[in-house]
């Protein structure tokens, strides 16, 4: 206002005009009468809430940190445990690998086979299936029978590939000319091969050859 | 507060004046001292943080960091069906801290039965001031568990690995062996060491006081790269039968040593490569060094009569003769300054070329060879692979030699024509027969089927070279002639396999004695054959060196051939062809 007064002052000549001007100004800016108003509702709870919010943020943060740390520590423990299990499993694997490798080796296999009374086939011979033609000279395996022979059944035969050569060694006295094995049902019944346990003597079946 | 006022105040009491420090000076001093201390601190701070900062931080990290080397698993050596011949398994080294052991005797007594070691020796290793000493190396994990269960103070273990050869001696000559540090020292363990070894990795991590890794800490892990598996062409079962047969033959003949080579002529793959006596690679260092050799490749000898196949194949291939060509064979043939004879003097023989081979006539072979001359013979020998590397790249391989044609003396040509005066290894001889078996096309022998990388991908070795040596017709004629050797009147009737057509050739070659500077009485008895002769799928060479009981290839080597071939034909499911061998005349009328 004083600035306005100063600005205006060059144009104001007399003191009365100054008063007049001031009065006018005051009148123009007349405020409303002061009156009592109801006190503002300052909520006491609001500060409490603020504290709770802050505390809970802090709490959640701390708890979260704790949780993460615990989880990580737990993870570290799990890793340790799993590593230990891993080591154990490696050990077991080592043992088993070694055992299996040794047991499947031909040296052990031959010894086990001989224990069962098996002997190496002296000359290879094959049965052609289904014609039953014998390829090669089948001869009885040398040695003495000590175990009961396994009976060949048609069910077992059915599992063979349809066209297969069956290495076999059997008694030379048996006619080795083309036995007819087609249409065999039920028990294996070719008398020239396996019928009675006695005739099964010396029969060694060790592989199936697919042509 | 002014100094004058305080002076006045105190002196007014009339007591002895108390000497008071100059407060301003003190203040100044205090400030100076504080500043100095502060400056020292600040300086130190700058020093620690700015100047030495990174260095110290890394030193601190180093204290927490731990680097563990991750050993790479050594690749396995497998047979052609993937069966293990050499594998690496986890193992433990047992160590002791001598300072922690109060009663070595008691501890030794407890460990002795588990480690299978002498208690006294163990006790001496447990006594002393050493913080770490090996008690046992490469024991099985179970053995360590038994020891660990005893809870003996001062007994520790460290992780290691162990190379095991599950089938012991089986194919040991090919596989080789490893030394104490697990590096290959012989055979393919040595030749492929770099591939088998793999690349070790390492893990670096920050660890807490308990030794466990700090989860959020720095960690770098470079995984170990497992070694490459080497799959050989060796068939474990055929190898076993071959090895057993040659061991028995060497023993019964009282021979110095023996070898067997089993080949697939079409692929050139060696299915078995056996020698006797051999060694157990699980205890390699405890065996004689000469028995660790892969003799079929490292020993050379003069092939003798088995070499006649090359001479006669060359003669037929050059169309200088046919199997029916009659050759009048005198008892003695003088060439240069030497009289050449057959091993059994029979007077003058009237043999066909076929008969020359079947009766293994030296004189007949010389006469046949003279139809083509030395230069051509020399060329054929080279094409058959004589004096050339086998291509197997086996460590210590000796590929023998054949003198250059220009250097031949007047006796060289007749001598070389029947297999003396040149040296070969067993695989080379087997390869000659494989060439005949494979219709005259030589396929370089191979022992490695493939390499299997840790990620499961397989890598084929370089394909074997193939060379046309003789024509298909020549090869077929040679095979029929080789059948005559095994047939009636031939030298190798012991090689007959009932039901199969078999062809082959015996050899009884004299051995050069370096001390005598000439041939000794010792021989290499051999037989190399193939089956089925009309469509060969299998070539087997048997070589018995310096036999004492028996002498001839037909009596010593042929039965081994029969045993090995019979098994291999069954195992490889090769049925007989069912055809009949043509009967070729051995002699001609007159």
mmCIF file of N, CA and C in Angstrom, chain A residues 72-73 76-77 80 83 87-88 90-98 101-102 104-107 109-111 114 121-126 135-137 139 165 167 207-211, chain B residues 73 84 87 89-92 140-142 144-145 157 159 162 164 166-168 170 205 212-213 215-216 221 236-237 240 244 497-500 562 565-567 569-570 573-576:
data_model
loop_
_atom_site.group_PDB
_atom_site.id
_atom_site.type_symbol
_atom_site.label_atom_id
_atom_site.label_comp_id
_atom_site.label_asym_id
_atom_site.label_seq_id
_atom_site.Cartn_x
_atom_site.Cartn_y
_atom_site.Cartn_z
ATOM 1 N N UNK A 72 18.036 -67.418 3.262
ATOM 2 C CA UNK A 72 19.350 -67.600 2.647
ATOM 3 C C UNK A 72 20.199 -68.554 3.468
ATOM 4 N N UNK A 73 20.156 -68.351 4.791
ATOM 5 C CA UNK A 73 20.943 -69.217 5.662
ATOM 6 C C UNK A 73 20.437 -70.645 5.534
ATOM 7 N N UNK A 76 21.667 -72.061 2.496
ATOM 8 C CA UNK A 76 23.067 -72.456 2.611
ATOM 9 C C UNK A 76 23.187 -73.812 3.301
ATOM 10 N N UNK A 77 22.334 -73.979 4.322
ATOM 11 C CA UNK A 77 22.351 -75.263 5.032
ATOM 12 C C UNK A 77 21.911 -76.388 4.101
ATOM 13 N N UNK A 80 24.583 -77.289 1.803
ATOM 14 C CA UNK A 80 25.582 -78.127 2.480
ATOM 15 C C UNK A 80 25.102 -79.565 2.586
ATOM 16 N N UNK A 83 25.031 -81.241 -0.681
ATOM 17 C CA UNK A 83 26.379 -81.566 -1.114
ATOM 18 C C UNK A 83 26.859 -82.837 -0.456
ATOM 19 N N UNK A 87 27.890 -86.267 -2.196
ATOM 20 C CA UNK A 87 29.135 -86.998 -1.960
ATOM 21 C C UNK A 87 28.845 -88.460 -1.657
ATOM 22 N N UNK A 88 27.828 -88.652 -0.797
ATOM 23 C CA UNK A 88 27.462 -90.027 -0.444
ATOM 24 C C UNK A 88 27.047 -90.809 -1.678
ATOM 25 N N UNK A 90 27.830 -90.198 -4.742
ATOM 26 C CA UNK A 90 28.989 -90.451 -5.613
ATOM 27 C C UNK A 90 29.726 -91.681 -5.126
ATOM 28 N N UNK A 91 29.834 -91.772 -3.793
ATOM 29 C CA UNK A 91 30.518 -92.939 -3.224
ATOM 30 C C UNK A 91 29.770 -94.212 -3.569
ATOM 31 N N UNK A 92 28.456 -94.162 -3.384
ATOM 32 C CA UNK A 92 27.656 -95.347 -3.682
ATOM 33 C C UNK A 92 27.801 -95.705 -5.154
ATOM 34 N N UNK A 93 27.733 -94.653 -5.993
ATOM 35 C CA UNK A 93 27.849 -94.888 -7.424
ATOM 36 C C UNK A 93 29.192 -95.537 -7.757
ATOM 37 N N UNK A 94 30.242 -95.006 -7.120
ATOM 38 C CA UNK A 94 31.579 -95.542 -7.368
ATOM 39 C C UNK A 94 31.607 -97.031 -7.049
ATOM 40 N N UNK A 95 31.044 -97.365 -5.890
ATOM 41 C CA UNK A 95 31.050 -98.763 -5.465
ATOM 42 C C UNK A 95 30.267 -99.628 -6.437
ATOM 43 N N UNK A 96 29.060 -99.141 -6.769
ATOM 44 C CA UNK A 96 28.196 -99.935 -7.635
ATOM 45 C C UNK A 96 28.800 -100.088 -9.032
ATOM 46 N N UNK A 97 29.344 -98.984 -9.555
ATOM 47 C CA UNK A 97 29.966 -99.045 -10.878
ATOM 48 C C UNK A 97 31.062 -100.094 -10.893
ATOM 49 N N UNK A 98 31.874 -100.044 -9.848
ATOM 50 C CA UNK A 98 32.990 -100.967 -9.766
ATOM 51 C C UNK A 98 32.488 -102.413 -9.706
ATOM 52 N N UNK A 101 30.840 -103.406 -13.056
ATOM 53 C CA UNK A 101 31.862 -103.573 -14.090
ATOM 54 C C UNK A 101 32.616 -104.879 -13.886
ATOM 55 N N UNK A 102 32.913 -105.180 -12.637
ATOM 56 C CA UNK A 102 33.658 -106.411 -12.367
ATOM 57 C C UNK A 102 32.785 -107.636 -12.644
ATOM 58 N N UNK A 104 30.166 -107.926 -14.641
ATOM 59 C CA UNK A 104 29.765 -108.142 -16.025
ATOM 60 C C UNK A 104 30.957 -108.488 -16.912
ATOM 61 N N UNK A 105 32.146 -108.366 -16.377
ATOM 62 C CA UNK A 105 33.347 -108.680 -17.148
ATOM 63 C C UNK A 105 33.368 -110.160 -17.532
ATOM 64 N N UNK A 106 33.971 -110.461 -18.684
ATOM 65 C CA UNK A 106 33.962 -111.850 -19.166
ATOM 66 C C UNK A 106 34.632 -112.834 -18.216
ATOM 67 N N UNK A 107 35.627 -112.366 -17.469
ATOM 68 C CA UNK A 107 36.328 -113.269 -16.561
ATOM 69 C C UNK A 107 35.362 -113.842 -15.530
ATOM 70 N N UNK A 109 32.051 -113.630 -15.665
ATOM 71 C CA UNK A 109 30.929 -114.297 -16.332
ATOM 72 C C UNK A 109 31.262 -115.749 -16.650
ATOM 73 N N UNK A 110 32.474 -115.966 -17.155
ATOM 74 C CA UNK A 110 32.830 -117.338 -17.512
ATOM 75 C C UNK A 110 32.871 -118.222 -16.276
ATOM 76 N N UNK A 111 33.456 -117.678 -15.206
ATOM 77 C CA UNK A 111 33.545 -118.448 -13.970
ATOM 78 C C UNK A 111 32.142 -118.803 -13.470
ATOM 79 N N UNK A 114 30.511 -121.420 -15.707
ATOM 80 C CA UNK A 114 31.078 -122.756 -15.468
ATOM 81 C C UNK A 114 30.540 -123.331 -14.176
ATOM 82 N N UNK A 121 30.611 -123.347 -26.306
ATOM 83 C CA UNK A 121 30.205 -124.107 -27.474
ATOM 84 C C UNK A 121 31.424 -124.328 -28.353
ATOM 85 N N UNK A 122 31.737 -125.555 -28.738
ATOM 86 C CA UNK A 122 32.962 -125.805 -29.497
ATOM 87 C C UNK A 122 32.916 -125.248 -30.910
ATOM 88 N N UNK A 123 31.777 -125.406 -31.574
ATOM 89 C CA UNK A 123 31.672 -124.847 -32.922
ATOM 90 C C UNK A 123 30.346 -124.116 -33.030
ATOM 91 N N UNK A 124 30.364 -122.978 -33.691
ATOM 92 C CA UNK A 124 29.107 -122.244 -33.804
ATOM 93 C C UNK A 124 28.182 -122.896 -34.825
ATOM 94 N N UNK A 125 26.897 -122.899 -34.513
ATOM 95 C CA UNK A 125 25.889 -123.375 -35.461
ATOM 96 C C UNK A 125 24.633 -122.554 -35.221
ATOM 97 N N UNK A 126 23.842 -122.433 -36.255
ATOM 98 C CA UNK A 126 22.663 -121.568 -36.161
ATOM 99 C C UNK A 126 21.426 -122.327 -36.626
ATOM 100 N N UNK A 135 22.336 -124.180 -39.741
ATOM 101 C CA UNK A 135 23.514 -123.710 -40.476
ATOM 102 C C UNK A 135 24.738 -124.024 -39.633
ATOM 103 N N UNK A 136 25.716 -124.650 -40.234
ATOM 104 C CA UNK A 136 26.909 -125.016 -39.493
ATOM 105 C C UNK A 136 26.757 -126.396 -38.896
ATOM 106 N N UNK A 137 27.869 -126.917 -38.373
ATOM 107 C CA UNK A 137 27.854 -128.260 -37.797
ATOM 108 C C UNK A 137 27.602 -128.150 -36.301
ATOM 109 N N UNK A 139 27.347 -129.554 -32.707
ATOM 110 C CA UNK A 139 28.014 -130.654 -32.006
ATOM 111 C C UNK A 139 27.672 -130.598 -30.537
ATOM 112 N N UNK A 165 18.537 -116.477 -36.512
ATOM 113 C CA UNK A 165 19.395 -117.654 -36.454
ATOM 114 C C UNK A 165 19.694 -117.904 -34.995
ATOM 115 N N UNK A 167 22.015 -119.723 -32.512
ATOM 116 C CA UNK A 167 23.199 -120.562 -32.380
ATOM 117 C C UNK A 167 22.879 -121.730 -31.449
ATOM 118 N N UNK A 207 22.638 -117.297 -27.836
ATOM 119 C CA UNK A 207 22.355 -116.008 -28.463
ATOM 120 C C UNK A 207 21.350 -116.177 -29.579
ATOM 121 N N UNK A 208 20.838 -115.090 -30.006
ATOM 122 C CA UNK A 208 19.913 -115.122 -31.125
ATOM 123 C C UNK A 208 20.524 -114.283 -32.229
ATOM 124 N N UNK A 209 20.658 -114.869 -33.354
ATOM 125 C CA UNK A 209 21.251 -114.121 -34.455
ATOM 126 C C UNK A 209 20.158 -113.704 -35.417
ATOM 127 N N UNK A 210 20.095 -112.430 -35.688
ATOM 128 C CA UNK A 210 19.109 -111.945 -36.648
ATOM 129 C C UNK A 210 19.813 -111.751 -37.979
ATOM 130 N N UNK A 211 19.230 -112.314 -38.990
ATOM 131 C CA UNK A 211 19.883 -112.227 -40.301
ATOM 132 C C UNK A 211 19.806 -110.810 -40.841
ATOM 133 N N UNK B 73 36.722 -85.353 -14.144
ATOM 134 C CA UNK B 73 36.673 -86.815 -14.155
ATOM 135 C C UNK B 73 37.358 -87.314 -15.421
ATOM 136 N N UNK B 84 32.736 -101.082 -19.975
ATOM 137 C CA UNK B 84 33.910 -100.384 -19.455
ATOM 138 C C UNK B 84 35.166 -101.240 -19.413
ATOM 139 N N UNK B 87 37.753 -97.298 -16.013
ATOM 140 C CA UNK B 87 36.856 -96.259 -15.511
ATOM 141 C C UNK B 87 37.472 -95.580 -14.288
ATOM 142 N N UNK B 89 36.629 -93.952 -10.587
ATOM 143 C CA UNK B 89 35.623 -93.883 -9.521
ATOM 144 C C UNK B 89 36.167 -93.041 -8.359
ATOM 145 N N UNK B 90 35.228 -92.565 -7.529
ATOM 146 C CA UNK B 90 35.621 -91.759 -6.375
ATOM 147 C C UNK B 90 36.402 -92.619 -5.392
ATOM 148 N N UNK B 91 37.371 -92.016 -4.735
ATOM 149 C CA UNK B 91 38.170 -92.757 -3.754
ATOM 150 C C UNK B 91 38.644 -91.791 -2.676
ATOM 151 N N UNK B 92 39.265 -92.322 -1.661
ATOM 152 C CA UNK B 92 39.744 -91.510 -0.540
ATOM 153 C C UNK B 92 41.210 -91.814 -0.266
ATOM 154 N N UNK B 140 38.697 -97.383 -1.195
ATOM 155 C CA UNK B 140 37.308 -97.218 -1.601
ATOM 156 C C UNK B 140 36.575 -96.372 -0.556
ATOM 157 N N UNK B 141 35.498 -95.692 -0.976
ATOM 158 C CA UNK B 141 34.739 -94.905 -0.023
ATOM 159 C C UNK B 141 34.234 -95.741 1.167
ATOM 160 N N UNK B 142 33.912 -97.001 0.922
ATOM 161 C CA UNK B 142 33.445 -97.873 2.021
ATOM 162 C C UNK B 142 34.537 -98.068 3.061
ATOM 163 N N UNK B 144 36.867 -96.072 3.771
ATOM 164 C CA UNK B 144 36.982 -94.862 4.561
ATOM 165 C C UNK B 144 35.832 -94.763 5.558
ATOM 166 N N UNK B 145 34.634 -95.173 5.143
ATOM 167 C CA UNK B 145 33.502 -95.104 6.071
ATOM 168 C C UNK B 145 33.740 -95.975 7.302
ATOM 169 N N UNK B 157 40.731 -87.799 5.948
ATOM 170 C CA UNK B 157 40.695 -88.314 4.578
ATOM 171 C C UNK B 157 40.680 -87.142 3.625
ATOM 172 N N UNK B 159 39.518 -86.281 -0.612
ATOM 173 C CA UNK B 159 38.875 -86.838 -1.800
ATOM 174 C C UNK B 159 39.880 -87.027 -2.918
ATOM 175 N N UNK B 162 40.092 -92.864 -8.410
ATOM 176 C CA UNK B 162 40.889 -94.056 -8.644
ATOM 177 C C UNK B 162 40.566 -94.579 -10.037
ATOM 178 N N UNK B 164 40.207 -97.608 -12.331
ATOM 179 C CA UNK B 164 40.119 -99.058 -12.185
ATOM 180 C C UNK B 164 39.915 -99.724 -13.543
ATOM 181 N N UNK B 166 38.204 -102.897 -14.579
ATOM 182 C CA UNK B 166 37.342 -103.916 -13.968
ATOM 183 C C UNK B 166 37.675 -105.339 -14.410
ATOM 184 N N UNK B 167 38.158 -105.500 -15.633
ATOM 185 C CA UNK B 167 38.424 -106.867 -16.079
ATOM 186 C C UNK B 167 39.904 -107.213 -16.001
ATOM 187 N N UNK B 168 40.644 -106.459 -15.201
ATOM 188 C CA UNK B 168 42.051 -106.787 -14.967
ATOM 189 C C UNK B 168 42.884 -106.788 -16.238
ATOM 190 N N UNK B 170 42.374 -107.889 -19.104
ATOM 191 C CA UNK B 170 41.685 -107.831 -20.391
ATOM 192 C C UNK B 170 42.068 -106.579 -21.186
ATOM 193 N N UNK B 205 34.466 -68.869 -3.369
ATOM 194 C CA UNK B 205 33.300 -68.314 -2.670
ATOM 195 C C UNK B 205 33.734 -67.701 -1.351
ATOM 196 N N UNK B 212 30.927 -72.440 5.786
ATOM 197 C CA UNK B 212 29.893 -72.516 4.757
ATOM 198 C C UNK B 212 29.950 -71.276 3.892
ATOM 199 N N UNK B 213 29.525 -71.437 2.671
ATOM 200 C CA UNK B 213 29.528 -70.303 1.759
ATOM 201 C C UNK B 213 28.520 -69.254 2.221
ATOM 202 N N UNK B 215 25.768 -66.830 1.408
ATOM 203 C CA UNK B 215 24.901 -66.859 0.225
ATOM 204 C C UNK B 215 24.999 -65.609 -0.642
ATOM 205 N N UNK B 216 25.119 -64.431 0.023
ATOM 206 C CA UNK B 216 25.134 -63.206 -0.775
ATOM 207 C C UNK B 216 26.542 -62.805 -1.182
ATOM 208 N N UNK B 221 32.245 -69.746 -10.152
ATOM 209 C CA UNK B 221 32.365 -71.191 -10.295
ATOM 210 C C UNK B 221 32.606 -71.529 -11.762
ATOM 211 N N UNK B 236 34.954 -106.830 -26.083
ATOM 212 C CA UNK B 236 35.442 -107.362 -24.820
ATOM 213 C C UNK B 236 35.433 -108.900 -24.769
ATOM 214 N N UNK B 237 34.362 -109.497 -25.302
ATOM 215 C CA UNK B 237 34.240 -110.951 -25.204
ATOM 216 C C UNK B 237 35.220 -111.667 -26.124
ATOM 217 N N UNK B 240 38.580 -111.406 -24.726
ATOM 218 C CA UNK B 240 38.759 -112.335 -23.597
ATOM 219 C C UNK B 240 39.130 -113.730 -24.096
ATOM 220 N N UNK B 244 42.698 -115.524 -23.589
ATOM 221 C CA UNK B 244 42.772 -116.783 -22.861
ATOM 222 C C UNK B 244 43.440 -117.851 -23.739
ATOM 223 N N UNK B 497 37.239 -125.230 -39.170
ATOM 224 C CA UNK B 497 36.091 -125.026 -38.288
ATOM 225 C C UNK B 497 34.921 -125.756 -38.937
ATOM 226 N N UNK B 498 34.398 -126.797 -38.293
ATOM 227 C CA UNK B 498 33.337 -127.578 -38.918
ATOM 228 C C UNK B 498 32.181 -126.695 -39.366
ATOM 229 N N UNK B 499 31.764 -126.883 -40.599
ATOM 230 C CA UNK B 499 30.617 -126.141 -41.115
ATOM 231 C C UNK B 499 31.004 -124.880 -41.866
ATOM 232 N N UNK B 500 32.223 -124.388 -41.637
ATOM 233 C CA UNK B 500 32.647 -123.122 -42.254
ATOM 234 C C UNK B 500 33.719 -123.366 -43.300
ATOM 235 N N UNK B 562 41.496 -121.550 -34.505
ATOM 236 C CA UNK B 562 40.210 -122.244 -34.519
ATOM 237 C C UNK B 562 39.374 -121.847 -33.299
ATOM 238 N N UNK B 565 38.354 -118.055 -33.635
ATOM 239 C CA UNK B 565 37.406 -117.820 -34.732
ATOM 240 C C UNK B 565 36.049 -118.442 -34.432
ATOM 241 N N UNK B 566 36.046 -119.666 -33.878
ATOM 242 C CA UNK B 566 34.779 -120.328 -33.571
ATOM 243 C C UNK B 566 33.948 -119.445 -32.656
ATOM 244 N N UNK B 567 34.612 -118.929 -31.632
ATOM 245 C CA UNK B 567 33.867 -118.075 -30.702
ATOM 246 C C UNK B 567 33.397 -116.802 -31.394
ATOM 247 N N UNK B 569 32.884 -116.101 -34.521
ATOM 248 C CA UNK B 569 31.831 -116.292 -35.524
ATOM 249 C C UNK B 569 30.470 -116.395 -34.841
ATOM 250 N N UNK B 570 30.434 -117.101 -33.708
ATOM 251 C CA UNK B 570 29.179 -117.211 -32.957
ATOM 252 C C UNK B 570 28.793 -115.871 -32.361
ATOM 253 N N UNK B 573 27.656 -113.477 -34.794
ATOM 254 C CA UNK B 573 26.512 -114.032 -35.515
ATOM 255 C C UNK B 573 26.762 -114.087 -37.017
ATOM 256 N N UNK B 574 27.876 -114.705 -37.323
ATOM 257 C CA UNK B 574 28.224 -114.902 -38.729
ATOM 258 C C UNK B 574 27.952 -116.370 -39.056
ATOM 259 N N UNK B 575 26.848 -116.657 -39.734
ATOM 260 C CA UNK B 575 26.555 -118.059 -40.062
ATOM 261 C C UNK B 575 27.417 -118.527 -41.225
ATOM 262 N N UNK B 576 27.585 -119.842 -41.364
ATOM 263 C CA UNK B 576 28.345 -120.340 -42.511
ATOM 264 C C UNK B 576 27.607 -119.977 -43.796
#
